[in-house]
Amino acid sequence: MSWQVIARKELKDSIRSRSLIVLSVLFVLLSLFITGLYAAVPFLGATGSEELTVGSMISFFGTAVMFVPIIAVLLGYKAIVGERQSGSLALTLSLPHTRDDVVLGKFLGRSVVLAIPILLAFLAGLVVVIALFDAYSVIDYLVFVLAVLLIGTAYLSLAIGFSGSTTSSVLSAVGVFVLYVLFRFLWGPGLFVAQSAVNRVQTGEWSILFEFDWWMYPIAMINPHYAYLIQRESPAVHGGRESRKPR
Amino acid sequence: MAAIELDGVTKRYDSVTAIRDLSLQVEDGEIYGFLGPNGSGKSTTINILLDFVRPTDGTAKVFGIDCQEDPLAVRQRIGVLPEGFGVYDRLTGRQHVQFACESKAVDADPEALLDRVGLVDSANRRASDYSKGMKQRLILAMALAGDPDLLILDEPTTGLDPNGARRMRELIEAERDRGATVFFSSHILAQVDAVCDRVGILTNGELTAQDSIDALRASTDSTDTLRITVAQPDGRALEAVRSLAGVSNVSTDGNTMLVDCADASKTAVISAVEEAGVEVTDFSTEEASLEELFEQFTTEGSR
């Protein structure tokens, strides 16, 4: 299959990239630091409970994980437009590949590239968890890692989408950045405004409610951050002890 | 079956017509030089063959396969040196060629392909560190992967030193001898007449001439220069030559008479000199350069 050839090429191309190696090392160090810090200073977890649990650690981890989308964007925003500007896309497309193959191959190849530092980091973190924590659930931990990979690949696909639809890498970068700001900072307030407006229509008065109607959830889930948070706060992961205020 | 068949191909952009009603046929097994000044529509034509550009009108076929309907089948059978190509920055030369082999699903030896273009010693270096000429040879090695039936080379000699251009020419001839068709574009003509079976000249998006180089030369009213070395130049002989039909200019340079004349008048010139009682010790012909021919066709076309 043609996209497999492209994905393999992407992987080979990126695996020799110095930035990937630097990224992996940084991720591992950060992961060790955060896990170690959490183990050493438990109140930072701010769960109120005395015990060290993977669940509360994950919520502590959550903020730091928010830079994964940024890495994904950096990995993706030039994926296609960069090749277009350098002329290597002409080379790729002069071989028997469709444009779809190129997009899919790039996405899959770079997803693996994104996954490598993340997995290395969490593997290092897992070692600390096993060493320092009395009670832990490997399943919880793995589900959390999977969620991190998913939000990363969600942003990667957005970035590659932009990079395939513009003729300038600057435009592509601006596009993904705008989307990031929208999802990260404006989506939540937007949802509250929408819910408040609906409440106003229904009850005839303005009221501040932090409860969403059922139909808000699918809308919220369009945003990769929310999809991630909802997963993270689901009872399956840590018993629903968290406040549900989105970050 | 024709290797390339263009039928009434027109490509219009908003205000510019890049190609106008272009029809041409490249026969299986020939080397076809696609000539024209920069901006005449050569690359647009090639991009239509690769389905990078869709024609406004007309059809383009490679080995009878419509380039717009089934571009993958076309690209499976061709090797391409695209215009303005770039290499994959972090891949080595060998990985580039491997990628081409995998893309075409052919089981070719990257080593042998790199050897053909003289890059085997640099196979494990990153291609981004290659010189411009080396990059070009690398892409050529990729194009040769899987012994394609047709090679499409956009400006293959640009940026090559004379030695590199000679190798390119030998390679093109070797591919033709293997049975491949070669279609290449160029705006530099020095290499062309030595290697092409036929040329087409494109001017402002229109094919203004198409024939073998010799036939093109014969069809123009361009003049050759005849250099006649004589024992002793003589005014009577000069007059006799001047009065001949087809002679445009006569001058002397020591013992040499320089006669600008049409190809057909050469014999008459020599006999006129001899009849005037002047001994001819040697003579040679300087053919009109291809550049002059080219200029003649392209300026006529743009009128």
XYZ file of N, CA and C in Angstrom, chain A residues 43-205:
489
model
N 0.955 16.940 48.720
C -0.159 17.906 48.779
C -0.322 18.684 47.476
N 0.723 18.653 46.653
C 0.603 19.315 45.353
C -0.534 18.712 44.536
N -0.805 17.466 44.792
C -1.903 16.806 44.084
C -3.237 17.412 44.451
N -3.299 17.993 45.658
C -4.466 18.749 46.102
C -5.753 17.968 45.990
N -5.688 16.678 46.311
C -6.919 15.901 46.257
C -7.554 15.804 47.621
N -6.816 16.183 48.651
C -7.345 16.089 50.000
C -7.109 14.726 50.630
N -6.841 13.753 49.824
C -6.617 12.429 50.396
C -5.140 12.258 50.706
N -4.854 11.422 51.630
C -3.485 11.278 52.095
C -2.667 10.337 51.213
N -3.365 9.427 50.572
C -2.628 8.377 49.874
C -2.150 8.838 48.502
N -1.105 8.201 48.055
C -0.596 8.452 46.710
C -1.351 7.543 45.751
N -2.119 8.124 44.921
C -2.805 7.293 43.931
C -2.412 7.743 42.530
N -2.467 6.815 41.636
C -2.187 7.155 40.247
C -3.213 8.161 39.738
N -4.442 7.978 40.174
C -5.515 8.871 39.725
C -5.219 10.314 40.053
N -4.847 10.580 41.293
C -4.604 11.970 41.656
C -3.319 12.473 41.002
N -2.392 11.559 40.799
C -1.169 11.969 40.121
C -1.458 12.381 38.671
N -2.373 11.613 38.062
C -2.719 11.908 36.679
C -3.311 13.313 36.568
N -4.135 13.672 37.532
C -4.731 15.007 37.445
C -3.647 16.069 37.644
N -2.637 15.717 38.421
C -1.505 16.614 38.609
C -0.693 16.731 37.314
N -0.593 15.603 36.661
C 0.114 15.520 35.389
C -0.602 16.312 34.283
N -1.897 16.369 34.414
C -2.743 16.881 33.335
C -2.298 18.208 32.760
N -1.934 19.130 33.631
C -1.554 20.450 33.149
C -0.309 20.372 32.270
N 0.654 19.611 32.760
C 1.904 19.499 32.020
C 1.678 18.855 30.652
N 0.697 17.964 30.585
C 0.427 17.241 29.359
C -0.131 18.168 28.272
N -0.613 19.340 28.705
C -1.219 20.255 27.734
C -0.225 20.781 26.701
N 1.057 20.552 26.913
C 1.986 21.000 25.877
C 2.148 19.958 24.773
N 1.558 18.793 24.972
C 1.591 17.785 23.905
C 0.952 18.313 22.609
N -0.214 18.995 22.691
C -0.763 19.568 21.453
C 0.204 20.505 20.749
N 0.975 21.257 21.528
C 1.896 22.211 20.908
C 2.984 21.461 20.146
N 3.478 20.390 20.756
C 4.475 19.566 20.060
C 3.876 19.006 18.773
N 2.643 18.541 18.884
C 1.980 17.945 17.721
C 1.847 18.976 16.601
N 1.496 20.194 16.990
C 1.347 21.257 15.992
C 2.687 21.548 15.319
N 3.751 21.602 16.141
C 5.078 21.853 15.571
C 5.479 20.740 14.601
N 5.058 19.546 14.922
C 5.403 18.396 14.094
C 4.604 18.382 12.783
N 3.433 19.023 12.824
C 2.531 18.864 11.681
C 2.339 20.056 10.767
N 2.548 21.265 11.275
C 2.084 22.408 10.487
C 2.844 22.595 9.180
N 4.065 22.013 9.085
C 4.812 22.149 7.837
C 4.852 20.846 7.037
N 4.164 19.832 7.540
C 4.326 18.491 6.980
C 4.190 18.475 5.457
N 3.156 19.100 4.953
C 2.935 19.055 3.506
C 3.378 20.351 2.836
N 3.025 21.488 3.445
C 3.353 22.752 2.793
C 4.872 22.944 2.729
N 5.581 22.400 3.699
C 7.040 22.485 3.687
C 7.629 21.752 2.497
N 7.075 20.556 2.227
C 7.535 19.793 1.071
C 7.147 20.492 -0.219
N 5.998 21.144 -0.166
C 5.556 21.870 -1.351
C 6.514 23.008 -1.661
N 6.930 23.716 -0.577
C 7.828 24.854 -0.779
C 9.226 24.411 -1.191
N 9.682 23.289 -0.636
C 11.045 22.843 -0.969
C 11.087 22.117 -2.305
N 9.942 21.664 -2.788
C 9.920 20.973 -4.073
C 9.963 19.457 -3.951
N 10.106 18.930 -2.737
C 10.173 17.470 -2.622
C 8.794 16.844 -2.787
N 7.731 17.665 -2.651
C 6.390 17.132 -2.886
C 6.210 16.751 -4.357
N 6.831 17.541 -5.239
C 6.777 17.212 -6.670
C 7.410 15.849 -6.912
N 8.462 15.589 -6.149
C 9.147 14.296 -6.259
C 8.226 13.172 -5.777
N 7.613 13.387 -4.624
C 6.714 12.370 -4.069
C 5.567 12.078 -5.025
N 4.986 13.140 -5.553
C 3.789 12.962 -6.378
C 4.116 12.535 -7.806
N 5.397 12.593 -8.179
C 5.742 12.075 -9.501
C 5.868 10.555 -9.446
N 5.922 10.030 -8.232
C 5.883 8.577 -8.044
C 4.412 8.174 -7.904
N 4.118 6.881 -8.046
C 2.690 6.507 -8.028
C 2.038 6.615 -6.643
N 1.836 7.836 -6.156
C 1.093 8.057 -4.917
C -0.042 9.024 -5.186
N -1.207 8.748 -4.600
C -2.281 9.730 -4.690
C -2.062 10.778 -3.607
N -2.774 11.867 -3.718
C -2.678 12.891 -2.685
C -3.185 12.359 -1.350
N -4.226 11.538 -1.383
C -4.741 10.941 -0.147
C -3.677 10.086 0.534
N -2.950 9.318 -0.287
C -1.880 8.476 0.264
C -0.851 9.337 0.977
N -0.531 10.482 0.371
C 0.482 11.361 0.962
C -0.001 11.878 2.312
N -1.262 12.331 2.376
C -1.789 12.890 3.624
C -1.853 11.804 4.699
N -2.417 10.656 4.334
C -2.558 9.570 5.303
C -1.192 9.066 5.762
N -0.287 8.888 4.814
C 1.048 8.400 5.147
C 1.779 9.365 6.070
N 1.649 10.644 5.787
C 2.301 11.648 6.621
C 1.723 11.618 8.032
N 0.396 11.532 8.098
C -0.254 11.525 9.407
C 0.204 10.317 10.233
N 0.171 9.143 9.625
C 0.544 7.940 10.371
C 2.016 7.953 10.745
N 2.877 8.322 9.791
C 4.309 8.362 10.066
C 4.625 9.322 11.198
N 4.031 10.503 11.136
C 4.345 11.496 12.163
C 3.657 11.187 13.482
N 2.549 10.426 13.446
C 1.922 9.995 14.696
C 2.885 9.115 15.472
N 3.556 8.241 14.745
C 4.546 7.379 15.399
C 5.669 8.235 15.969
N 6.079 9.228 15.176
C 7.139 10.125 15.644
C 6.713 10.855 16.916
N 5.450 11.257 16.971
C 4.932 11.937 18.165
C 4.849 10.961 19.331
N 4.467 9.731 19.033
C 4.254 8.744 20.100
C 5.555 8.340 20.781
N 6.641 8.356 20.015
C 7.905 7.866 20.594
C 8.313 8.644 21.850
N 8.446 9.979 21.783
C 8.847 10.678 23.021
C 7.797 10.562 24.126
N 6.514 10.558 23.745
C 5.472 10.457 24.768
C 5.574 9.112 25.495
N 5.701 8.058 24.719
C 5.772 6.729 25.328
C 7.031 6.575 26.173
N 8.136 7.104 25.678
C 9.377 7.043 26.453
C 9.202 7.761 27.791
N 8.566 8.937 27.728
C 8.378 9.730 28.932
C 7.514 8.985 29.941
N 6.430 8.392 29.436
C 5.529 7.724 30.378
C 6.118 6.414 30.879
N 6.956 5.814 30.069
C 7.641 4.601 30.512
C 8.557 4.951 31.687
N 9.263 6.078 31.541
C 10.126 6.533 32.628
C 9.280 6.848 33.859
N 8.143 7.502 33.616
C 7.248 7.841 34.719
C 6.741 6.588 35.424
N 6.454 5.573 34.633
C 5.914 4.334 35.186
C 6.909 3.684 36.137
N 8.193 3.787 35.777
C 9.232 3.224 36.643
C 9.166 3.888 38.016
N 9.012 5.223 38.014
C 8.923 5.950 39.280
C 7.666 5.540 40.034
N 6.556 5.409 39.309
C 5.291 5.036 39.944
C 5.442 3.689 40.648
N 6.032 2.745 39.912
C 6.175 1.406 40.486
C 7.112 1.440 41.699
N 8.134 2.267 41.612
C 9.116 2.320 42.695
C 8.567 3.010 43.939
N 7.794 4.088 43.755
C 7.435 4.927 44.897
C 6.009 4.753 45.407
N 5.120 4.287 44.546
C 3.730 4.256 44.966
C 3.396 2.881 45.539
N 2.579 2.905 46.586
C 2.192 1.633 47.188
C 1.105 0.972 46.356
N 0.076 1.758 46.088
C -1.033 1.198 45.329
C -1.101 1.914 43.992
N -1.115 1.206 42.924
C -1.249 1.845 41.626
C -1.972 0.896 40.688
N -2.558 1.481 39.688
C -3.222 0.675 38.672
C -2.544 0.939 37.342
N -1.938 -0.073 36.811
C -1.268 0.064 35.522
C -2.289 0.387 34.428
N -3.487 -0.185 34.583
C -4.539 0.067 33.593
C -4.882 1.560 33.552
N -5.090 2.155 34.733
C -5.368 3.590 34.804
C -4.290 4.384 34.086
N -3.071 3.987 34.368
C -1.932 4.687 33.794
C -1.935 4.567 32.271
N -2.188 3.366 31.793
C -2.172 3.152 30.344
C -3.314 3.902 29.656
N -4.478 3.914 30.294
C -5.605 4.655 29.726
C -5.252 6.130 29.614
N -4.570 6.609 30.652
C -4.144 7.999 30.638
C -3.156 8.267 29.487
N -2.191 7.375 29.319
C -1.225 7.516 28.225
C -1.940 7.531 26.880
N -2.907 6.644 26.745
C -3.669 6.563 25.504
C -4.390 7.885 25.237
N -4.955 8.475 26.303
C -5.662 9.750 26.149
C -4.706 10.844 25.685
N -3.499 10.820 26.242
C -2.497 11.817 25.851
C -2.125 11.635 24.375
N -1.957 10.367 23.979
C -1.636 10.100 22.571
C -2.763 10.580 21.663
N -3.993 10.395 22.120
C -5.137 10.776 21.287
C -5.220 12.281 21.093
N -5.038 13.030 22.161
C -5.125 14.490 21.990
C -3.960 14.971 21.123
N -2.809 14.298 21.267
C -1.667 14.644 20.418
C -1.975 14.399 18.956
N -2.505 13.222 18.644
C -2.773 12.904 17.241
C -3.935 13.738 16.696
N -4.882 14.121 17.596
C -5.966 15.002 17.143
C -5.375 16.316 16.634
N -4.455 16.876 17.414
C -3.831 18.128 16.990
C -2.919 17.930 15.789
N -2.273 16.777 15.749
C -1.414 16.485 14.601
C -2.244 16.454 13.316
N -3.412 15.826 13.406
C -4.238 15.745 12.193
C -4.740 17.120 11.778
N -5.072 17.969 12.769
C -5.477 19.344 12.439
C -4.338 20.081 11.743
N -3.141 19.949 12.313
C -1.988 20.661 11.761
C -1.681 20.183 10.343
N -1.735 18.864 10.134
C -1.454 18.343 8.796
C -2.543 18.783 7.821
N -3.774 18.833 8.323
C -4.866 19.336 7.482
C -4.585 20.751 7.006
N -4.176 21.604 7.946
C -3.847 22.980 7.555
C -2.662 22.997 6.593
N -1.655 22.183 6.883
C -0.443 22.226 6.060
C -0.719 21.728 4.642
N -1.799 20.964 4.490
C -2.121 20.477 3.159
C -3.028 21.412 2.391
N -3.585 22.405 3.079
C -4.569 23.237 2.393
C -4.102 24.663 2.173
N -2.860 24.967 2.564
C -2.350 26.317 2.305
C -1.094 26.228 1.445
N -0.715 27.364 0.899
C 0.501 27.389 0.091
C 1.663 28.001 0.861
N 1.407 28.416 2.112
C 2.490 29.023 2.876
C 2.502 28.441 4.284
N 3.689 28.111 4.770
C 3.777 27.499 6.093
C 3.379 28.501 7.177
N 3.516 29.790 6.875
C 3.105 30.803 7.845
C 1.589 30.753 8.028
N 0.863 30.706 6.902
C -0.594 30.610 6.966
C -1.023 29.376 7.730
N -0.339 28.279 7.451
C -0.658 27.029 8.117
C -0.469 27.167 9.626
N 0.653 27.767 10.023
C 0.935 27.948 11.452
C -0.117 28.834 12.100
N -0.480 29.927 11.411
C -1.488 30.844 11.945
C -2.820 30.112 12.105
N -3.174 29.328 11.106
C -4.435 28.582 11.146
C -4.533 27.669 12.355
N -3.504 26.860 12.570
C -3.561 25.929 13.708
C -3.517 26.695 15.024
N -2.749 27.777 15.053
C -2.648 28.553 16.288
C -4.003 29.129 16.671
N -4.714 29.677 15.675
C -6.045 30.231 15.931
C -6.961 29.143 16.482
N -6.882 27.964 15.887
C -7.715 26.855 16.331
C -7.353 26.444 17.762
N -6.065 26.472 18.056
C -5.605 26.107 19.395
C -6.165 27.081 20.425
N -6.070 28.383 20.112
C -6.593 29.402 21.031
C -8.094 29.215 21.205
N -8.785 28.962 20.103
C -10.225 28.747 20.160
C -10.563 27.586 21.089
N -9.911 26.470 20.870
C -10.224 25.275 21.647
C -9.770 25.394 23.101
N -8.610 25.983 23.277
C -8.027 26.007 24.606
C -8.669 27.071 25.483
N -8.943 28.256 24.919
C -9.355 29.368 25.770
C -10.781 29.866 25.522
N -11.283 29.689 24.307
C -12.575 30.318 24.004
C -13.738 29.336 24.012
N -13.448 28.079 23.819
C -14.516 27.084 23.698
C -15.342 27.017 24.991
N -14.659 26.926 26.136
C -15.327 26.811 27.430
C -16.247 27.992 27.703
N -15.696 29.226 27.705
C -16.564 30.394 27.901
C -17.698 30.427 26.892
N -17.416 30.048 25.659
C -18.443 30.026 24.620
C -19.581 29.094 25.002
N -19.222 27.920 25.519
C -20.240 26.954 25.927
C -21.089 27.511 27.063
N -20.422 28.182 28.022
C -21.171 28.743 29.145
C -22.121 29.834 28.675
N -21.643 30.651 27.757
C -22.501 31.709 27.218
C -23.705 31.090 26.522
N -23.437 30.062 25.724
C -24.534 29.412 25.003
C -25.536 28.801 25.982
N -25.002 28.114 27.009
C -25.886 27.470 27.980
C -26.691 28.518 28.738
N -26.043 29.616 29.092
C -26.737 30.681 29.821
C -27.843 31.281 28.976
N -27.553 31.473 27.695
C -28.564 32.036 26.801
C -29.766 31.094 26.710
N -29.481 29.801 26.619
C -30.568 28.822 26.558
C -31.375 28.851 27.846
N -30.675 28.941 28.981
C -31.359 29.002 30.283
C -32.245 30.239 30.371
N -31.742 31.345 29.841
C -32.491 32.608 29.841
C -33.800 32.428 29.087
N -33.713 31.779 27.918
C -34.905 31.567 27.107
C -35.879 30.643 27.819
N -35.332 29.615 28.474
C -36.197 28.616 29.094
C -36.847 29.121 30.379
N -36.049 29.829 31.218
C -36.562 30.204 32.536
C -36.954 31.666 32.609
N -36.559 32.448 31.613
C -36.917 33.849 31.618
C -36.015 34.708 32.472
N -35.009 34.131 33.091
C -34.092 34.971 33.850
C -32.656 34.474 33.711
